[in-house]
Amino acid sequence: MSIYLDEKNPEKHKPFDDASPDIVAYVRYLEVIAGKSPNTAFSYYCDLRNFSRFMKRRRGLVTDDTEIKDIDPKGLDTAFWGSVTKEDVYEYLYFLNSECGNKKSSTARRLASLHGFYDYLVNQVDLLKENPTASIKPPKQDKVLPKYLTAEQSMDLLESTQTQSDFPERDYCMVVLFLNCGMRLSELVGMDLGDIDMEQRQIRLFGKGHKERMVYLNDACKEALQIYLNKRNTMEGLNPKERAVFITRRRKERISNRRVEQLVTGAMKAAGLRGFSTHKLRHTAATLMYQTGNVDILTLKQLLGHSSVGTTQIYTHLQEFQVRAAIEQNPLGEVKKASLDTTPKETGESKGEFADSPSDEPENDAPDGPMEAFEGAAQEGFRVDVSSLADTESTDK
């Protein structure tokens, strides 16, 4: 779905009634020329609209007691954007942190929106001479490891899509692809029938910037797709020309990003999983493949469709049990030299709280290997009993 001007679908462009002409032109440039996805372009649009509101209040164009959300962002021309200073931008970043409570990552993203906008005005269309954001660096980000499901939690989620869904063939298949292929939400929703090659066991995906890549289908993916496609292709009322892989049951049209998010969130709640989003399934696939599949970082980069290996490196983290197991298995860890303790001991004297104490527990109860808990998960794919899926009949909500 395009968010820029489309004469056939004018109702899709109501948001553009709420922005200055330069912002509208920039967002169109992002989608048409720069190749940004509609969702990304719209995110930039919202950030710039909010900056417009802030600047109107800062310049006294509205009363001081006007709520930011109530300020009309329209009416700012190119001359106004040229009057924005570096100090204005710093005040905006402070406002995002102090009044809006934005995290550092959110603040950095909004600064990136401003930087891109001014780069467009200065370098792409030559409307301005200076970029006030050019030398402003984003706040230093806290290093946060990606949140992901364990193999056991992933199996619980798959079971939930089979037993709690009103279209289990479809929902189970979507989650299997998320967990095994690490695809993005937009990539899954945008898949067409012609992108699937069952014989070669692969799917063609179009990632950010419409970059194309091929993803291999393991046994679990192939089985789930066959079950779902058999069901999909026999649905009554389905338009033979509909090319979308994943469709809604009622309208028989391409499923939306939002609907997939709702379905996955519902399945997670039914499985007792809290605090996870659809995107965390991508993190789950990447982490489990790296930890259990003997996958090197460059292969993982290609599989996930990252443009930089730096992005992929967040998946090289190790869990505490893996670090502990690695240290426990160091052969030098068995070397003991008790005779080094030359302190005279009296009969019955205790060494205190650091003394060794006899125990019934084995000296080393670490698993045979740090990956033992996940053995085989990445190679064979996540699979549950799906034999009942092909005969399940239900309706979409």
CSV table of C-alpha atoms in Angstrom, one decimal:
chain,number,residue,atom,x,y,z
A,1,MET,CA,0.0,0.0,0.0
A,2,SER,CA,1.4,3.4,-1.0
A,3,ILE,CA,1.1,6.4,1.3
A,4,TYR,CA,2.0,9.0,-1.3
A,5,LEU,CA,-0.6,10.5,-3.7
A,6,ASP,CA,-2.7,7.9,-5.5
A,7,GLU,CA,-5.7,9.2,-7.5
A,8,LYS,CA,-7.4,5.8,-7.3
A,9,ASN,CA,-7.2,5.8,-3.5
A,10,PRO,CA,-7.5,9.3,-2.2
A,11,GLU,CA,-8.8,8.2,1.2
A,12,LYS,CA,-5.4,6.7,1.9
A,13,HIS,CA,-3.8,10.1,2.0
A,14,LYS,CA,-5.7,12.0,4.6
A,15,PRO,CA,-2.5,12.3,6.8
A,16,PHE,CA,-1.0,14.5,4.2
A,17,ASP,CA,-3.6,17.2,4.9
A,18,ASP,CA,-1.7,17.6,8.2
A,19,ALA,CA,1.9,18.6,7.1
A,20,SER,CA,3.8,21.3,5.3
A,21,PRO,CA,4.5,20.9,1.6
A,22,ASP,CA,8.2,20.3,2.1
A,23,ILE,CA,7.5,17.4,4.4
A,24,VAL,CA,5.0,15.9,2.0
A,25,ALA,CA,7.5,16.2,-0.9
A,26,TYR,CA,10.3,14.6,1.2
A,27,VAL,CA,8.2,11.6,2.2
A,28,ARG,CA,7.2,11.0,-1.5
A,29,TYR,CA,10.9,11.2,-2.3
A,30,LEU,CA,11.7,8.6,0.4
A,31,GLU,CA,9.2,6.1,-1.0
A,32,VAL,CA,9.5,6.7,-4.8
A,33,ILE,CA,13.2,7.6,-5.2
A,34,ALA,CA,15.0,6.4,-2.1
A,35,GLY,CA,13.2,3.1,-2.1
A,36,LYS,CA,11.9,3.2,1.5
A,37,SER,CA,9.0,1.1,2.5
A,38,PRO,CA,5.6,2.8,3.0
A,39,ASN,CA,5.8,2.1,6.7
A,40,THR,CA,9.3,3.6,7.0
A,41,ALA,CA,8.3,6.7,5.0
A,42,PHE,CA,5.2,7.2,7.1
A,43,SER,CA,7.3,6.9,10.3
A,44,TYR,CA,9.5,9.7,9.0
A,45,TYR,CA,6.4,11.7,8.2
A,46,CYS,CA,5.1,11.4,11.8
A,47,ASP,CA,8.5,12.4,13.3
A,48,LEU,CA,8.7,15.6,11.1
A,49,ARG,CA,5.1,16.5,11.9
A,50,ASN,CA,5.8,16.3,15.6
A,51,PHE,CA,8.9,18.5,15.1
A,52,SER,CA,6.7,21.0,13.3
A,53,ARG,CA,4.4,21.1,16.4
A,54,PHE,CA,7.4,21.6,18.7
A,55,MET,CA,8.9,24.4,16.6
A,56,LYS,CA,5.5,26.2,16.5
A,57,ARG,CA,5.4,26.2,20.3
A,58,ARG,CA,9.1,27.2,20.6
A,59,ARG,CA,8.7,30.1,18.2
A,60,GLY,CA,5.6,31.4,20.0
A,61,LEU,CA,3.2,30.7,17.1
A,62,VAL,CA,0.7,29.1,19.5
A,63,THR,CA,-0.1,29.9,23.1
A,64,ASP,CA,2.1,28.5,25.8
A,65,ASP,CA,-0.6,26.4,27.3
A,66,THR,CA,-1.5,24.6,24.0
A,67,GLU,CA,-0.9,20.8,24.2
A,68,ILE,CA,1.6,19.6,21.7
A,69,LYS,CA,-0.9,17.1,20.2
A,70,ASP,CA,-3.4,19.9,19.6
A,71,ILE,CA,-1.0,22.1,17.6
A,72,ASP,CA,-1.7,22.2,13.9
A,73,PRO,CA,1.6,21.3,12.1
A,74,LYS,CA,0.7,22.9,8.8
A,75,GLY,CA,1.7,26.3,7.5
A,76,LEU,CA,5.5,26.1,7.8
A,77,ASP,CA,7.4,27.0,4.6
A,78,THR,CA,10.9,26.5,3.3
A,79,ALA,CA,12.1,29.8,4.8
A,80,PHE,CA,11.0,28.6,8.2
A,81,TRP,CA,13.0,25.3,7.9
A,82,GLY,CA,15.9,27.5,6.9
A,83,SER,CA,15.6,29.4,10.1
A,84,VAL,CA,16.0,26.4,12.4
A,85,THR,CA,19.2,26.4,14.3
A,86,LYS,CA,21.4,23.8,15.9
A,87,GLU,CA,20.2,25.1,19.3
A,88,ASP,CA,16.5,24.4,18.2
A,89,VAL,CA,17.4,20.8,17.4
A,90,TYR,CA,19.2,20.3,20.8
A,91,GLU,CA,16.1,21.7,22.6
A,92,TYR,CA,13.9,19.3,20.6
A,93,LEU,CA,16.0,16.4,21.7
A,94,TYR,CA,15.8,17.6,25.3
A,95,PHE,CA,12.1,17.9,24.9
A,96,LEU,CA,11.8,14.4,23.7
A,97,ASN,CA,13.7,13.1,26.7
A,98,SER,CA,12.2,15.3,29.5
A,99,GLU,CA,8.6,15.8,28.4
A,100,CYS,CA,7.9,12.9,26.2
A,101,GLY,CA,10.0,10.3,28.0
A,102,ASN,CA,11.6,9.0,24.9
A,103,LYS,CA,14.2,6.3,25.1
A,104,LYS,CA,17.6,6.9,23.6
A,105,SER,CA,16.8,4.7,20.7
A,106,SER,CA,13.5,6.7,19.9
A,107,THR,CA,15.4,10.0,20.2
A,108,ALA,CA,18.0,8.8,17.8
A,109,ARG,CA,15.4,7.7,15.3
A,110,ARG,CA,13.7,11.1,15.4
A,111,LEU,CA,17.0,12.8,15.0
A,112,ALA,CA,17.7,10.6,12.0
A,113,SER,CA,14.3,11.7,10.5
A,114,LEU,CA,15.4,15.4,10.9
A,115,HIS,CA,18.8,14.7,9.5
A,116,GLY,CA,17.4,13.0,6.4
A,117,PHE,CA,14.9,15.8,5.9
A,118,TYR,CA,17.6,18.5,5.9
A,119,ASP,CA,19.9,16.4,3.8
A,120,TYR,CA,17.1,16.3,1.3
A,121,LEU,CA,16.5,20.1,1.4
A,122,VAL,CA,20.2,20.9,1.1
A,123,ASN,CA,21.6,18.2,-1.2
A,124,GLN,CA,18.7,16.8,-3.2
A,125,VAL,CA,16.6,19.8,-4.1
A,126,ASP,CA,18.9,22.7,-3.3
A,127,LEU,CA,16.3,24.6,-1.3
A,128,LEU,CA,18.6,25.3,1.7
A,129,LYS,CA,22.3,26.0,2.1
A,130,GLU,CA,23.0,24.6,5.5
A,131,ASN,CA,21.9,21.6,7.5
A,132,PRO,CA,21.5,22.4,11.2
A,133,THR,CA,21.6,18.7,12.2
A,134,ALA,CA,24.9,17.9,10.3
A,135,SER,CA,27.2,17.9,13.3
A,136,ILE,CA,24.7,16.7,15.9
A,137,LYS,CA,25.4,13.1,17.1
A,138,PRO,CA,22.6,10.9,18.4
A,139,PRO,CA,22.7,9.9,22.1
A,140,LYS,CA,24.9,7.0,22.9
A,141,GLN,CA,22.8,3.9,23.0
A,142,ASP,CA,22.6,1.5,25.8
A,143,LYS,CA,23.7,-2.0,24.8
A,144,VAL,CA,20.6,-4.1,25.1
A,145,LEU,CA,20.6,-7.7,24.0
A,146,PRO,CA,17.7,-8.7,21.8
A,147,LYS,CA,14.8,-10.5,23.6
A,148,TYR,CA,13.9,-13.8,22.2
A,149,LEU,CA,12.0,-17.0,23.0
A,150,THR,CA,13.7,-20.2,24.1
A,151,ALA,CA,13.3,-23.4,22.1
A,152,GLU,CA,10.7,-24.6,24.6
A,153,GLN,CA,8.8,-21.3,24.5
A,154,SER,CA,8.8,-21.5,20.7
A,155,MET,CA,7.3,-25.0,20.8
A,156,ASP,CA,4.6,-23.7,23.2
A,157,LEU,CA,3.8,-20.9,20.7
A,158,LEU,CA,3.5,-23.4,17.8
A,159,GLU,CA,1.2,-25.6,19.8
A,160,SER,CA,-0.9,-22.5,20.6
A,161,THR,CA,-1.3,-21.6,16.9
A,162,GLN,CA,-2.5,-25.1,16.3
A,163,THR,CA,-5.0,-25.4,19.1
A,164,GLN,CA,-6.2,-21.8,19.7
A,165,SER,CA,-6.4,-20.3,16.2
A,166,ASP,CA,-9.5,-20.0,14.1
A,167,PHE,CA,-7.4,-20.6,11.0
A,168,PRO,CA,-4.7,-22.9,12.3
A,169,GLU,CA,-3.2,-23.9,9.0
A,170,ARG,CA,-2.3,-20.3,8.1
A,171,ASP,CA,-1.3,-19.1,11.6
A,172,TYR,CA,0.9,-22.2,12.3
A,173,CYS,CA,2.6,-21.8,8.9
A,174,MET,CA,3.3,-18.1,9.5
A,175,VAL,CA,4.9,-18.7,12.9
A,176,VAL,CA,6.9,-21.7,11.5
A,177,LEU,CA,8.4,-19.4,8.8
A,178,PHE,CA,9.1,-16.6,11.4
A,179,LEU,CA,10.9,-19.0,13.7
A,180,ASN,CA,12.8,-20.9,11.0
A,181,CYS,CA,13.6,-18.3,8.4
A,182,GLY,CA,14.0,-15.2,10.5
A,183,MET,CA,12.0,-13.2,8.0
A,184,ARG,CA,10.6,-9.7,8.7
A,185,LEU,CA,6.9,-9.1,9.1
A,186,SER,CA,6.7,-7.1,5.9
A,187,GLU,CA,8.6,-9.8,4.1
A,188,LEU,CA,6.1,-12.5,5.2
A,189,VAL,CA,3.0,-10.4,4.4
A,190,GLY,CA,4.4,-9.4,1.0
A,191,MET,CA,5.1,-13.0,-0.2
A,192,ASP,CA,3.4,-14.0,-3.4
A,193,LEU,CA,2.7,-17.5,-4.7
A,194,GLY,CA,5.3,-17.1,-7.4
A,195,ASP,CA,8.0,-16.5,-4.8
A,196,ILE,CA,7.8,-20.0,-3.5
A,197,ASP,CA,9.8,-22.8,-5.1
A,198,MET,CA,8.9,-26.1,-3.4
A,199,GLU,CA,11.0,-28.2,-5.7
A,200,GLN,CA,14.1,-26.1,-4.9
A,201,ARG,CA,12.9,-25.7,-1.3
A,202,GLN,CA,13.3,-21.9,-1.2
A,203,ILE,CA,11.4,-18.6,-0.9
A,204,ARG,CA,12.3,-15.3,-2.6
A,205,LEU,CA,11.9,-12.4,-0.1
A,206,PHE,CA,12.0,-8.7,-0.7
A,207,GLY,CA,13.5,-6.9,2.3
A,208,LYS,CA,14.2,-3.3,3.1
A,209,GLY,CA,14.9,-1.1,0.1
A,210,HIS,CA,13.2,-3.9,-2.0
A,211,LYS,CA,16.5,-6.0,-1.7
A,212,GLU,CA,15.9,-9.5,-3.0
A,213,ARG,CA,17.2,-12.6,-1.3
A,214,MET,CA,16.5,-16.4,-1.3
A,215,VAL,CA,15.8,-18.3,1.9
A,216,TYR,CA,16.0,-22.0,2.2
A,217,LEU,CA,13.0,-24.0,3.5
A,218,ASN,CA,13.8,-26.8,6.0
A,219,ASP,CA,11.4,-29.8,6.5
A,220,ALA,CA,9.3,-28.0,9.0
A,221,CYS,CA,8.7,-25.0,6.7
A,222,LYS,CA,8.0,-27.2,3.7
A,223,GLU,CA,5.5,-29.3,5.6
A,224,ALA,CA,3.7,-26.3,7.1
A,225,LEU,CA,3.5,-24.5,3.7
A,226,GLN,CA,2.1,-27.6,1.9
A,227,ILE,CA,-0.6,-28.0,4.5
A,228,TYR,CA,-1.6,-24.3,4.4
A,229,LEU,CA,-1.5,-24.0,0.6
A,230,ASN,CA,-3.7,-27.0,0.2
A,231,LYS,CA,-6.2,-25.4,2.5
A,232,ARG,CA,-5.8,-21.9,0.9
A,233,ASN,CA,-6.2,-23.1,-2.7
A,234,THR,CA,-9.5,-24.9,-1.9
A,235,MET,CA,-11.1,-22.0,-0.1
A,236,GLU,CA,-14.6,-21.2,-1.5
A,237,GLY,CA,-14.8,-17.7,-3.1
A,238,LEU,CA,-11.0,-17.2,-3.5
A,239,ASN,CA,-10.2,-15.1,-6.6
A,240,PRO,CA,-7.9,-17.3,-8.8
A,241,LYS,CA,-5.9,-14.1,-9.6
A,242,GLU,CA,-5.1,-13.5,-5.9
A,243,ARG,CA,-1.3,-13.9,-5.7
A,244,ALA,CA,-0.8,-13.3,-1.9
A,245,VAL,CA,0.4,-16.3,0.0
A,246,PHE,CA,-1.2,-15.4,3.3
A,247,ILE,CA,-4.8,-14.2,3.0
A,248,THR,CA,-7.7,-13.4,5.3
A,249,ARG,CA,-10.3,-16.1,5.6
A,250,ARG,CA,-13.3,-13.8,5.3
A,251,ARG,CA,-12.3,-11.4,2.5
A,252,LYS,CA,-9.9,-13.7,0.7
A,253,GLU,CA,-7.3,-10.9,0.3
A,254,ARG,CA,-3.7,-10.3,1.4
A,255,ILE,CA,-3.5,-10.3,5.2
A,256,SER,CA,-2.2,-7.0,6.7
A,257,ASN,CA,0.8,-6.4,8.9
A,258,ARG,CA,-1.5,-5.4,11.8
A,259,ARG,CA,-3.6,-8.5,11.5
A,260,VAL,CA,-0.6,-10.8,11.6
A,261,GLU,CA,0.6,-8.9,14.8
A,262,GLN,CA,-2.8,-9.4,16.4
A,263,LEU,CA,-2.8,-13.1,15.6
A,264,VAL,CA,0.7,-13.7,16.9
A,265,THR,CA,0.1,-11.7,20.0
A,266,GLY,CA,-3.1,-13.7,20.7
A,267,ALA,CA,-1.2,-16.9,20.2
A,268,MET,CA,1.5,-15.8,22.6
A,269,LYS,CA,-1.0,-14.9,25.3
A,270,ALA,CA,-2.7,-18.2,24.9
A,271,ALA,CA,0.7,-19.9,25.3
A,272,GLY,CA,1.4,-17.8,28.5
A,273,LEU,CA,4.1,-15.7,26.8
A,274,ARG,CA,4.2,-12.1,27.9
A,275,GLY,CA,6.3,-9.2,26.7
A,276,PHE,CA,7.1,-10.5,23.2
A,277,SER,CA,6.3,-8.9,19.9
A,278,THR,CA,6.1,-10.4,16.4
A,279,HIS,CA,9.6,-9.0,15.6
A,280,LYS,CA,11.0,-11.0,18.5
A,281,LEU,CA,10.3,-14.1,16.5
A,282,ARG,CA,13.0,-12.9,14.0
A,283,HIS,CA,15.3,-12.4,17.0
A,284,THR,CA,14.4,-15.9,18.2
A,285,ALA,CA,15.3,-17.5,14.8
A,286,ALA,CA,18.6,-15.7,14.5
A,287,THR,CA,19.7,-16.4,18.1
A,288,LEU,CA,18.8,-20.1,18.0
A,289,MET,CA,20.4,-20.6,14.6
A,290,TYR,CA,23.6,-18.9,15.8
A,291,GLN,CA,23.7,-20.8,19.2
A,292,THR,CA,22.7,-24.2,18.0
A,293,GLY,CA,23.1,-24.4,14.3
A,294,ASN,CA,26.9,-23.8,13.9
A,295,VAL,CA,26.1,-20.8,11.8
A,296,ASP,CA,28.8,-18.3,11.2
A,297,ILE,CA,28.1,-14.6,11.4
A,298,LEU,CA,28.4,-13.9,7.7
A,299,THR,CA,26.0,-16.7,6.8
A,300,LEU,CA,23.5,-15.3,9.4
A,301,LYS,CA,23.9,-11.8,7.9
A,302,GLN,CA,23.0,-13.1,4.5
A,303,LEU,CA,20.0,-15.1,5.8
A,304,LEU,CA,18.6,-12.2,7.7
A,305,GLY,CA,19.1,-9.7,4.9
A,306,HIS,CA,21.2,-7.3,6.9
A,307,SER,CA,23.2,-4.7,5.0
A,308,SER,CA,25.9,-4.6,7.6
A,309,VAL,CA,27.5,-7.3,9.6
A,310,GLY,CA,27.5,-4.9,12.6
A,311,THR,CA,23.7,-5.3,12.8
A,312,THR,CA,24.1,-9.1,12.9
A,313,GLN,CA,26.6,-9.1,15.6
A,314,ILE,CA,24.0,-8.5,18.3
A,315,TYR,CA,23.1,-12.2,17.9
A,316,THR,CA,26.6,-13.3,19.0
A,317,HIS,CA,25.8,-12.9,22.7
A,318,LEU,CA,26.0,-15.9,25.0
A,319,GLN,CA,23.7,-16.8,27.8
A,320,GLU,CA,24.9,-17.1,31.3
A,321,PHE,CA,24.7,-20.8,31.3
A,322,GLN,CA,26.9,-21.0,28.2
A,323,VAL,CA,29.5,-18.8,29.7
A,324,ARG,CA,29.5,-20.9,32.9
A,325,ALA,CA,29.6,-24.1,30.9
A,326,ALA,CA,32.6,-22.9,28.9
A,327,ILE,CA,34.5,-22.0,32.0
A,328,GLU,CA,33.6,-25.3,33.7
A,329,GLN,CA,34.9,-27.3,30.7
A,330,ASN,CA,38.3,-25.6,30.7
A,331,PRO,CA,40.7,-28.6,31.3
A,332,LEU,CA,42.8,-26.4,33.6
A,333,GLY,CA,39.8,-26.0,35.8
A,334,GLU,CA,40.5,-29.5,37.3
A,335,VAL,CA,44.0,-28.5,38.4
A,336,LYS,CA,44.2,-28.1,42.2
A,337,LYS,CA,47.2,-27.2,44.4
A,338,ALA,CA,46.0,-27.5,47.9
A,339,SER,CA,49.6,-27.7,49.2
A,340,LEU,CA,50.1,-24.0,48.4
A,341,ASP,CA,48.2,-23.2,51.6
A,342,THR,CA,51.0,-23.0,54.1
A,343,THR,CA,49.0,-21.4,56.9
A,344,PRO,CA,49.3,-23.4,60.1
A,345,LYS,CA,46.1,-25.1,61.1
A,346,GLU,CA,45.1,-26.1,64.5
A,347,THR,CA,43.0,-29.1,65.2
A,348,GLY,CA,39.3,-28.4,64.6
A,349,GLU,CA,40.0,-25.0,63.0
A,350,SER,CA,37.7,-24.0,60.3
A,351,LYS,CA,38.6,-22.0,57.2
A,352,GLY,CA,35.4,-20.0,57.4
A,353,GLU,CA,32.7,-19.4,54.8
A,354,PHE,CA,35.1,-20.0,51.9
A,355,ALA,CA,36.0,-23.5,53.0
A,356,ASP,CA,35.0,-26.5,50.8
A,357,SER,CA,32.3,-28.6,52.3
A,358,PRO,CA,31.3,-32.2,51.6
A,359,SER,CA,28.3,-32.5,49.3
A,360,ASP,CA,26.3,-35.3,47.7
A,361,GLU,CA,26.2,-33.3,44.5
A,362,PRO,CA,28.6,-34.2,41.7
A,363,GLU,CA,31.6,-31.9,41.4
A,364,ASN,CA,30.7,-30.8,37.9
A,365,ASP,CA,27.0,-31.0,37.0
A,366,ALA,CA,27.3,-28.8,33.8
A,367,PRO,CA,25.8,-30.3,30.7
A,368,ASP,CA,28.1,-32.1,28.2
A,369,GLY,CA,28.1,-29.0,26.1
A,370,PRO,CA,26.7,-25.5,26.3
A,371,MET,CA,24.3,-26.2,23.4
A,372,GLU,CA,22.9,-29.5,24.7
A,373,ALA,CA,19.6,-27.9,25.6
A,374,PHE,CA,19.0,-26.8,22.0
A,375,GLU,CA,20.4,-29.9,20.2
A,376,GLY,CA,19.0,-30.3,16.7
A,377,ALA,CA,16.5,-27.4,16.9
A,378,ALA,CA,18.0,-25.3,14.2
A,379,GLN,CA,18.8,-28.1,11.8
A,380,GLU,CA,15.4,-29.8,11.8
A,381,GLY,CA,13.2,-26.8,12.4
A,382,PHE,CA,10.4,-26.3,14.9
A,383,ARG,CA,7.7,-28.8,14.3
A,384,VAL,CA,4.6,-30.0,16.3
A,385,ASP,CA,1.9,-32.4,15.4
A,386,VAL,CA,0.1,-30.7,12.5
A,387,SER,CA,-1.8,-33.8,11.2
A,388,SER,CA,-5.1,-32.3,12.3
A,389,LEU,CA,-4.6,-29.0,10.6
A,390,ALA,CA,-5.7,-29.9,7.1
A,391,ASP,CA,-9.1,-30.9,8.3
A,392,THR,CA,-9.8,-28.0,10.7
A,393,GLU,CA,-12.7,-25.8,9.7
A,394,SER,CA,-13.2,-22.4,11.2
A,395,THR,CA,-13.8,-18.7,10.4
A,396,ASP,CA,-11.8,-15.5,10.6
A,397,LYS,CA,-12.7,-13.0,13.2
